[in-house]
CSV table of C-alpha atoms in Angstrom, one decimal:
chain,number,residue,atom,x,y,z
A,1,MET,CA,-46.7,99.4,-1.3
A,2,ASN,CA,-44.9,99.7,-4.5
A,3,ARG,CA,-45.7,103.2,-5.5
A,4,ILE,CA,-45.0,104.1,-9.1
A,5,LYS,CA,-43.7,107.6,-9.5
A,6,GLY,CA,-44.3,109.5,-12.7
A,7,ASN,CA,-41.4,111.2,-14.5
A,8,GLN,CA,-43.8,114.0,-15.4
A,9,TYR,CA,-47.1,115.3,-14.0
A,10,ILE,CA,-50.0,117.3,-15.2
A,11,ASN,CA,-53.0,118.5,-13.3
A,12,LEU,CA,-56.1,118.4,-15.5
A,13,LYS,CA,-58.7,118.9,-12.9
A,14,GLY,CA,-61.4,121.2,-14.2
A,15,VAL,CA,-60.2,120.7,-17.8
A,16,PRO,CA,-63.1,119.4,-20.0
A,17,CYS,CA,-63.1,116.8,-22.7
A,18,PRO,CA,-61.6,116.6,-25.2
A,19,LEU,CA,-59.1,119.3,-24.1
A,20,ASN,CA,-57.9,117.0,-21.3
A,21,PHE,CA,-57.0,114.3,-23.7
A,22,VAL,CA,-55.3,116.7,-26.1
A,23,LYS,CA,-53.2,118.1,-23.3
A,24,THR,CA,-52.3,114.6,-22.2
A,25,LYS,CA,-51.3,113.7,-25.7
A,26,LEU,CA,-49.2,116.8,-26.2
A,27,LYS,CA,-47.4,116.1,-22.9
A,28,LEU,CA,-46.7,112.5,-23.9
A,29,GLU,CA,-45.2,113.8,-27.2
A,30,THR,CA,-42.6,115.7,-25.2
A,31,MET,CA,-41.6,112.6,-23.3
A,32,GLY,CA,-39.3,109.7,-24.1
A,33,THR,CA,-40.4,106.1,-24.6
A,34,GLY,CA,-40.8,104.2,-21.3
A,35,GLU,CA,-41.2,107.4,-19.3
A,36,VAL,CA,-44.2,107.6,-17.0
A,37,LEU,CA,-46.8,110.5,-17.0
A,38,GLU,CA,-49.0,111.1,-14.0
A,39,VAL,CA,-52.3,112.8,-14.8
A,40,GLU,CA,-55.0,114.0,-12.5
A,41,LEU,CA,-58.5,114.0,-14.0
A,42,ASP,CA,-62.0,114.8,-12.9
A,43,ASP,CA,-64.5,112.1,-12.1
A,44,GLY,CA,-67.1,111.2,-14.8
A,45,GLU,CA,-66.4,111.5,-18.5
A,46,PRO,CA,-62.8,112.8,-18.1
A,47,ILE,CA,-61.4,109.7,-16.5
A,48,THR,CA,-63.3,107.2,-18.8
A,49,ASN,CA,-62.7,109.1,-22.0
A,50,VAL,CA,-59.1,109.9,-21.4
A,51,THR,CA,-58.3,106.3,-20.4
A,52,ALA,CA,-59.9,104.9,-23.5
A,53,SER,CA,-58.2,107.4,-25.8
A,54,VAL,CA,-54.8,107.0,-24.3
A,55,LYS,CA,-55.1,103.2,-24.8
A,56,GLU,CA,-56.2,103.7,-28.4
A,57,GLU,CA,-53.1,105.8,-29.0
A,58,GLY,CA,-51.1,102.7,-28.0
A,59,HIS,CA,-49.7,103.8,-24.6
A,60,GLN,CA,-49.6,101.5,-21.6
A,61,ILE,CA,-51.7,102.4,-18.6
A,62,LEU,CA,-50.0,101.3,-15.4
A,63,LYS,CA,-52.5,102.5,-12.8
A,64,VAL,CA,-55.9,104.1,-12.5
A,65,GLU,CA,-56.7,105.2,-9.0
A,66,LYS,CA,-59.5,107.2,-7.3
A,67,ALA,CA,-58.3,109.9,-4.9
A,68,ASP,CA,-61.1,111.8,-3.2
A,69,GLU,CA,-63.1,113.6,-5.9
A,70,TYR,CA,-60.6,113.1,-8.7
A,71,TRP,CA,-58.7,110.3,-10.5
A,72,LYS,CA,-55.0,109.6,-11.0
A,73,LEU,CA,-53.8,108.0,-14.2
A,74,LEU,CA,-50.3,106.6,-14.7
A,75,ILE,CA,-49.3,106.3,-18.3
A,76,LYS,CA,-46.2,104.7,-19.7
A,77,LYS,CA,-45.3,106.3,-23.0
A,78,GLN,CA,-44.8,103.7,-25.8
B,1,MET,CA,-87.9,116.8,-84.0
B,2,THR,CA,-90.6,114.8,-82.3
B,3,LYS,CA,-92.2,116.5,-79.3
B,4,LYS,CA,-92.7,113.4,-77.1
B,5,ILE,CA,-89.9,110.9,-76.9
B,6,TYR,CA,-91.4,108.6,-74.2
B,7,LYS,CA,-94.9,107.2,-73.7
B,8,ASP,CA,-96.3,107.1,-70.1
B,9,ASN,CA,-95.7,103.3,-69.8
B,10,GLU,CA,-92.1,103.8,-70.9
B,11,LEU,CA,-91.6,106.4,-68.3
B,12,ALA,CA,-93.0,104.0,-65.6
B,13,GLY,CA,-90.3,101.6,-66.7
B,14,LEU,CA,-87.7,104.2,-66.3
B,15,ARG,CA,-88.8,104.9,-62.8
B,16,THR,CA,-87.6,101.5,-61.7
B,17,GLY,CA,-84.2,102.5,-62.8
B,18,GLY,CA,-84.0,105.5,-60.6
B,19,ILE,CA,-85.2,108.2,-62.9
B,20,ILE,CA,-87.8,110.3,-61.1
B,21,LYS,CA,-90.1,112.9,-62.7
B,22,GLN,CA,-89.4,116.4,-61.4
B,23,LYS,CA,-92.2,118.8,-60.9
B,24,GLN,CA,-90.9,120.9,-63.8
B,25,LYS,CA,-92.0,119.8,-67.2
B,26,ASP,CA,-89.6,117.6,-69.1
B,27,TYR,CA,-87.1,117.4,-66.2
B,28,PHE,CA,-86.1,114.3,-64.2
B,29,ILE,CA,-84.0,113.5,-61.2
B,30,LEU,CA,-81.4,110.8,-61.4
B,31,ARG,CA,-81.3,108.7,-58.2
B,32,THR,CA,-78.2,106.7,-57.7
B,33,ARG,CA,-77.3,104.4,-54.9
B,34,ILE,CA,-74.1,104.0,-52.8
B,35,PRO,CA,-74.4,100.7,-50.9
B,36,GLY,CA,-73.3,101.3,-47.3
B,37,GLY,CA,-72.4,104.9,-48.2
B,38,HIS,CA,-68.9,103.8,-49.2
B,39,LEU,CA,-67.9,105.7,-52.3
B,40,LYS,CA,-64.5,105.7,-53.9
B,41,ALA,CA,-63.0,109.1,-54.5
B,42,ASP,CA,-62.5,108.4,-58.2
B,43,LEU,CA,-66.2,107.5,-58.5
B,44,LEU,CA,-67.1,110.7,-56.8
B,45,LYS,CA,-65.4,112.6,-59.5
B,46,LYS,CA,-67.5,110.8,-62.1
B,47,TYR,CA,-70.6,112.0,-60.3
B,48,SER,CA,-69.3,115.5,-60.8
B,49,THR,CA,-68.9,114.9,-64.5
B,50,ILE,CA,-72.5,113.7,-64.8
B,51,ALA,CA,-73.9,116.6,-62.8
B,52,LYS,CA,-72.0,119.1,-65.0
B,53,LYS,CA,-72.9,117.4,-68.3
B,54,TYR,CA,-76.5,116.5,-67.7
B,55,GLY,CA,-77.7,118.5,-64.6
B,56,ARG,CA,-77.1,122.0,-63.3
B,57,ASP,CA,-73.7,121.6,-61.7
B,58,TYR,CA,-74.9,120.4,-58.3
B,59,VAL,CA,-76.1,117.2,-56.6
B,60,HIS,CA,-78.5,116.4,-53.8
B,61,VAL,CA,-77.0,114.0,-51.1
B,62,SER,CA,-80.0,111.9,-50.1
B,63,THR,CA,-81.0,110.7,-46.7
B,64,ARG,CA,-80.5,107.1,-48.0
B,65,GLN,CA,-76.9,107.3,-48.9
B,66,GLY,CA,-77.4,108.0,-52.5
B,67,ILE,CA,-76.5,110.9,-54.7
B,68,GLU,CA,-79.4,112.5,-56.7
B,69,ILE,CA,-78.8,114.6,-59.8
B,70,PRO,CA,-81.7,116.8,-60.7
B,71,TRP,CA,-82.4,118.8,-63.8
B,72,ILE,CA,-81.9,116.0,-66.3
B,73,HIS,CA,-83.7,116.9,-69.5
B,74,ILE,CA,-85.9,114.1,-70.9
B,75,LYS,CA,-84.1,114.2,-74.3
B,76,ASN,CA,-80.8,113.4,-72.6
B,77,ILE,CA,-82.0,110.3,-70.7
B,78,PRO,CA,-80.9,107.6,-73.2
B,79,LYS,CA,-77.4,109.1,-73.4
B,80,LEU,CA,-77.2,109.5,-69.6
B,81,LEU,CA,-78.1,105.9,-69.1
B,82,LYS,CA,-75.3,104.8,-71.4
B,83,ASP,CA,-72.8,107.0,-69.5
B,84,LEU,CA,-73.9,105.7,-66.1
B,85,LYS,CA,-73.2,102.1,-67.3
B,86,LYS,CA,-69.8,103.1,-68.6
B,87,LEU,CA,-68.9,104.9,-65.4
B,88,ASN,CA,-70.1,102.2,-63.1
B,89,ILE,CA,-72.5,104.5,-61.3
B,90,LEU,CA,-75.3,102.4,-59.7
B,91,LYS,CA,-78.8,103.5,-60.2
B,92,GLY,CA,-81.2,103.8,-57.2
B,93,ALA,CA,-84.7,102.4,-56.8
B,94,CYS,CA,-88.1,104.1,-56.7
B,95,GLY,CA,-91.6,102.7,-56.7
B,96,PRO,CA,-92.6,99.4,-55.2
B,97,ARG,CA,-89.1,98.0,-54.8
B,98,SER,CA,-86.4,97.6,-52.1
B,99,ARG,CA,-84.1,100.5,-51.6
B,100,ASN,CA,-80.4,101.2,-51.2
B,101,LEU,CA,-78.9,99.4,-48.2
B,102,ILE,CA,-77.5,101.9,-45.7
B,103,ALA,CA,-74.7,101.5,-43.1
B,104,CYS,CA,-72.7,103.5,-40.6
B,105,PRO,CA,-68.9,103.8,-41.1
B,106,GLY,CA,-68.4,100.7,-39.0
B,107,MET,CA,-65.3,99.3,-37.3
B,108,SER,CA,-62.8,100.2,-40.0
B,109,VAL,CA,-62.7,103.7,-38.5
B,110,CYS,CA,-65.2,103.9,-35.7
B,111,ARG,CA,-64.1,103.2,-32.1
B,112,PHE,CA,-67.6,101.9,-31.3
B,113,GLY,CA,-68.2,99.5,-34.2
B,114,PHE,CA,-68.1,95.7,-33.8
B,115,VAL,CA,-68.4,95.0,-37.6
B,116,ASP,CA,-67.2,96.4,-40.9
B,117,THR,CA,-70.7,97.5,-41.8
B,118,GLU,CA,-69.8,99.4,-45.0
B,119,GLN,CA,-68.2,96.4,-46.5
B,120,LEU,CA,-71.0,94.1,-45.4
B,121,ALA,CA,-73.6,96.5,-47.0
B,122,GLY,CA,-71.6,96.2,-50.3
B,123,LYS,CA,-71.7,92.4,-50.2
B,124,LEU,CA,-75.5,92.4,-49.4
B,125,ASP,CA,-76.5,94.8,-52.2
B,126,SER,CA,-77.4,92.0,-54.6
B,127,VAL,CA,-79.5,90.3,-51.9
B,128,ALA,CA,-81.3,93.4,-50.6
B,129,PHE,CA,-81.6,95.9,-53.5
B,130,GLY,CA,-84.2,96.3,-56.2
B,131,LYS,CA,-86.6,93.5,-55.2
B,132,GLU,CA,-90.3,93.8,-56.1
B,133,VAL,CA,-92.4,94.5,-52.9
B,134,PRO,CA,-95.9,95.9,-52.1
B,135,LYS,CA,-94.6,99.4,-51.3
B,136,LYS,CA,-90.9,99.9,-50.4
B,137,PHE,CA,-88.4,98.0,-48.4
B,138,LYS,CA,-85.4,99.5,-46.6
B,139,VAL,CA,-82.6,97.7,-44.9
B,140,ALA,CA,-80.0,99.3,-42.6
B,141,ILE,CA,-76.9,97.9,-40.9
B,142,THR,CA,-75.3,99.6,-37.9
B,143,GLY,CA,-72.1,98.7,-36.1
B,144,CYS,CA,-73.2,99.1,-32.5
B,145,LEU,CA,-75.9,100.2,-30.0
B,146,ASN,CA,-75.5,103.8,-31.0
B,147,SER,CA,-77.6,103.0,-34.1
B,148,CYS,CA,-76.2,105.6,-36.3
B,149,ALA,CA,-77.7,103.9,-39.4
B,150,LYS,CA,-81.1,103.7,-37.6
B,151,PRO,CA,-82.0,100.0,-37.8
B,152,GLN,CA,-85.2,100.6,-35.9
B,153,GLU,CA,-86.4,103.0,-38.5
B,154,ASN,CA,-86.0,100.6,-41.4
B,155,ASP,CA,-88.2,97.8,-42.5
B,156,LEU,CA,-85.3,95.5,-41.6
B,157,GLY,CA,-82.5,96.5,-39.4
B,158,PHE,CA,-79.3,94.8,-38.2
B,159,GLN,CA,-77.5,96.2,-35.1
B,160,ALA,CA,-74.1,94.7,-34.3
B,161,GLN,CA,-73.6,93.7,-30.6
B,162,GLY,CA,-70.6,92.4,-28.8
B,163,GLU,CA,-70.7,90.2,-25.7
B,164,PRO,CA,-67.8,91.1,-23.3
B,165,GLU,CA,-65.8,88.7,-21.1
B,166,VAL,CA,-63.2,89.5,-18.5
B,167,ASP,CA,-59.9,88.0,-17.8
B,168,LEU,CA,-59.5,88.5,-14.1
B,169,SER,CA,-55.8,87.7,-14.1
B,170,LYS,CA,-55.3,91.0,-16.0
B,171,CYS,CA,-57.7,93.1,-14.0
B,172,ILE,CA,-56.1,95.9,-11.9
B,173,GLY,CA,-59.3,96.7,-10.0
B,174,CYS,CA,-59.7,100.2,-11.3
B,175,THR,CA,-63.5,100.0,-11.4
B,176,LEU,CA,-63.8,102.0,-14.6
B,177,CYS,CA,-65.7,99.1,-16.3
B,178,ALA,CA,-68.4,99.2,-13.6
B,179,LYS,CA,-68.5,102.9,-13.8
B,180,VAL,CA,-69.2,103.1,-17.6
B,181,CYS,CA,-71.6,100.1,-17.4
B,182,GLU,CA,-73.7,101.7,-14.6
B,183,LYS,CA,-74.1,104.8,-16.8
B,184,VAL,CA,-75.3,102.9,-19.8
B,185,CYS,CA,-77.6,100.7,-17.8
B,186,LEU,CA,-79.1,103.7,-15.9
B,187,ARG,CA,-80.0,105.3,-19.2
B,188,GLY,CA,-81.4,101.9,-20.5
B,189,LYS,CA,-83.3,101.5,-17.2
B,190,ARG,CA,-81.6,98.3,-16.1
B,191,LYS,CA,-79.5,97.3,-13.2
B,192,PRO,CA,-75.8,97.4,-14.0
B,193,ALA,CA,-74.4,94.4,-15.9
B,194,ILE,CA,-71.0,94.9,-14.1
B,195,ILE,CA,-70.6,95.3,-10.4
B,196,MET,CA,-67.5,95.2,-8.3
B,197,ASP,CA,-67.1,92.7,-5.5
B,198,GLU,CA,-65.5,93.5,-2.2
B,199,ASN,CA,-62.0,92.8,-3.6
B,200,LYS,CA,-62.6,95.3,-6.5
B,201,ARG,CA,-63.1,92.4,-9.0
B,202,PRO,CA,-65.8,92.9,-11.6
B,203,ILE,CA,-68.8,90.5,-11.7
B,204,TYR,CA,-70.6,90.3,-15.1
B,205,ARG,CA,-74.4,89.8,-15.3
B,206,LYS,CA,-75.2,89.1,-18.9
B,207,LYS,CA,-79.0,89.6,-18.6
B,208,ASN,CA,-78.5,93.3,-17.9
B,209,CYS,CA,-75.9,93.9,-20.6
B,210,PHE,CA,-76.7,96.1,-23.6
B,211,PHE,CA,-73.7,94.7,-25.6
B,212,GLU,CA,-72.4,98.2,-26.5
B,213,GLY,CA,-68.8,97.4,-25.5
B,214,ASP,CA,-68.1,100.4,-23.2
B,215,CYS,CA,-66.3,98.2,-20.7
B,216,ILE,CA,-64.1,96.8,-23.4
B,217,ARG,CA,-63.2,100.3,-24.6
B,218,VAL,CA,-62.5,101.8,-21.2
B,219,CYS,CA,-60.5,98.9,-19.7
B,220,PRO,CA,-56.9,100.3,-19.3
B,221,VAL,CA,-55.3,96.9,-19.4
B,222,ASN,CA,-57.5,95.1,-21.9
B,223,ALA,CA,-58.9,92.7,-19.3
B,224,TRP,CA,-62.3,93.0,-21.0
B,225,LYS,CA,-62.4,91.5,-24.5
B,226,THR,CA,-65.1,90.8,-27.0
B,227,LYS,CA,-66.2,87.2,-26.6
B,228,MET,CA,-68.8,87.1,-29.4
B,229,VAL,CA,-70.1,89.4,-32.1
B,230,GLY,CA,-73.6,89.1,-33.6
B,231,PHE,CA,-76.5,91.2,-34.7
B,232,ALA,CA,-79.8,92.2,-33.2
B,233,VAL,CA,-82.6,92.1,-35.8
B,234,TYR,CA,-85.3,94.7,-36.0
B,235,ILE,CA,-88.4,94.4,-38.3
B,236,GLY,CA,-91.2,96.7,-39.3
B,237,GLY,CA,-89.7,100.1,-38.7
B,238,LYS,CA,-90.6,103.1,-40.9
B,239,VAL,CA,-90.8,106.8,-40.8
B,240,GLY,CA,-92.8,108.6,-43.4
B,241,ARG,CA,-96.3,110.0,-42.7
B,242,PHE,CA,-97.0,107.6,-39.9
B,243,PRO,CA,-93.8,106.6,-38.2
B,244,LYS,CA,-93.3,103.3,-36.4
B,245,PHE,CA,-90.4,101.8,-34.5
B,246,GLY,CA,-89.2,98.4,-35.6
B,247,VAL,CA,-89.4,95.6,-33.0
B,248,LYS,CA,-86.5,93.4,-32.1
B,249,ILE,CA,-87.0,89.8,-33.0
B,250,ALA,CA,-83.5,88.3,-32.3
B,251,ASP,CA,-80.1,88.8,-30.6
B,252,PHE,CA,-76.7,87.6,-31.7
B,253,VAL,CA,-77.6,86.5,-35.2
B,254,LYS,CA,-74.5,85.4,-37.1
B,255,GLU,CA,-73.3,87.5,-40.1
B,256,SER,CA,-73.6,84.4,-42.3
B,257,GLN,CA,-77.4,84.3,-41.6
B,258,ILE,CA,-78.1,87.8,-42.8
B,259,PRO,CA,-78.6,87.1,-46.5
B,260,LYS,CA,-81.1,84.4,-45.6
B,261,ILE,CA,-82.9,86.7,-43.2
B,262,ILE,CA,-83.1,89.5,-45.8
B,263,ARG,CA,-84.6,87.0,-48.4
B,264,ASN,CA,-87.1,85.6,-45.9
B,265,THR,CA,-88.2,89.0,-44.8
B,266,ILE,CA,-88.8,90.2,-48.3
B,267,ARG,CA,-90.8,87.0,-49.1
B,268,CYS,CA,-92.8,87.4,-45.9
B,269,TYR,CA,-93.5,91.1,-46.7
B,270,ASN,CA,-94.8,90.1,-50.1
B,271,ARG,CA,-96.9,87.4,-48.6
B,272,ILE,CA,-98.6,89.4,-45.8
B,273,ALA,CA,-98.9,93.0,-47.1
B,274,LYS,CA,-101.5,94.6,-49.3
B,275,LYS,CA,-100.4,96.6,-52.3
B,276,GLY,CA,-99.2,100.0,-51.0
B,277,GLU,CA,-98.7,98.8,-47.5
B,278,ARG,CA,-95.4,98.9,-45.6
B,279,PHE,CA,-94.1,95.8,-43.8
B,280,GLY,CA,-94.6,97.3,-40.3
B,281,GLU,CA,-98.3,98.1,-41.1
B,282,ALA,CA,-98.9,94.6,-42.4
B,283,LEU,CA,-97.2,93.1,-39.3
B,284,GLU,CA,-99.9,94.6,-37.0
B,285,ARG,CA,-102.3,91.9,-38.2
B,286,GLN,CA,-99.8,89.1,-37.7
B,287,ASP,CA,-98.7,86.8,-34.9
B,288,LEU,CA,-95.2,88.0,-34.3
B,289,GLU,CA,-94.0,84.6,-33.0
B,290,LYS,CA,-95.0,83.0,-36.3
B,291,ILE,CA,-93.3,85.8,-38.3
B,292,LYS,CA,-90.1,85.3,-36.3
B,293,GLU,CA,-90.1,81.6,-37.2
B,294,GLU,CA,-90.6,82.5,-40.9
B,295,ILE,CA,-87.8,85.1,-41.0
B,296,LEU,CA,-85.1,83.6,-38.7
């Protein structure tokens, strides 16, 4: 399997909307173009809201993956 | 100085132009209209000028996307009317006429909107506003299923809808589309419009779809796209003393058909309603199928 590794990682499990998106956005701002951020998010609104918002901000989403009770999101900074 | 400037019948004429008698003697409210609620900042300043010059330094923001300026003294009305014309402030309607056309912010800024509803409302003002009717007639345009402009509570309501389609070659099988779809359909008491097959590929079932576009918004790789945009049409809604929800008579009506639908609906309302009756009330005596044919 070709596993994509993130250059950076944040655990946002238990962080509610919209704070989870804000934290994702702030993290992305510290990163360079083309770098990959791995985010862990709760099931339900967090994963759907953050995915939609990150896309609207113009970043590329490489992977969305369910792992047990949470989700993993791989974002390539644009 | 003469005591009475206007006779009663002259005041009735003024009412059509958005000058409403206040409960206090000799004072009137100026009702203006802002089609679609889209107001240029420069024009907003002019409202301030009018409120300071003729009113009491405040305005009332109406529920129908108009600005009302109370405390206009009767002796100042002729001068005020001249100023309004000069400043391009549009007067609202009262009495048995169609009202300001309202809209949500629409797709220019809203992530949910399928249509630029504000701009569309502006274009439709000449078709929908100020027409003679038995009681009153309100039109609303809303950009999506969220119904912020409340199309179901207006005599005629347009609700934008977007039909989604999926490009399976882009799909990464994340299942988020099915997830958001299930949530919408559960609330709407339908089976999901998107389900995943055993290979984690989405299957779309149009008959269950609410055309709200959640799948399009959530898709991380833009595999879901808007295939078609149109409008659901609601008729006969009202609030007032005896509220009534509008009924949906069509889906995916084209934007170009809207002026015709507005004209037909106003004509139909004038044909079927008694004086003082709202469209929805008059519709109760009608065969809805025939009304649909007349309007659409």
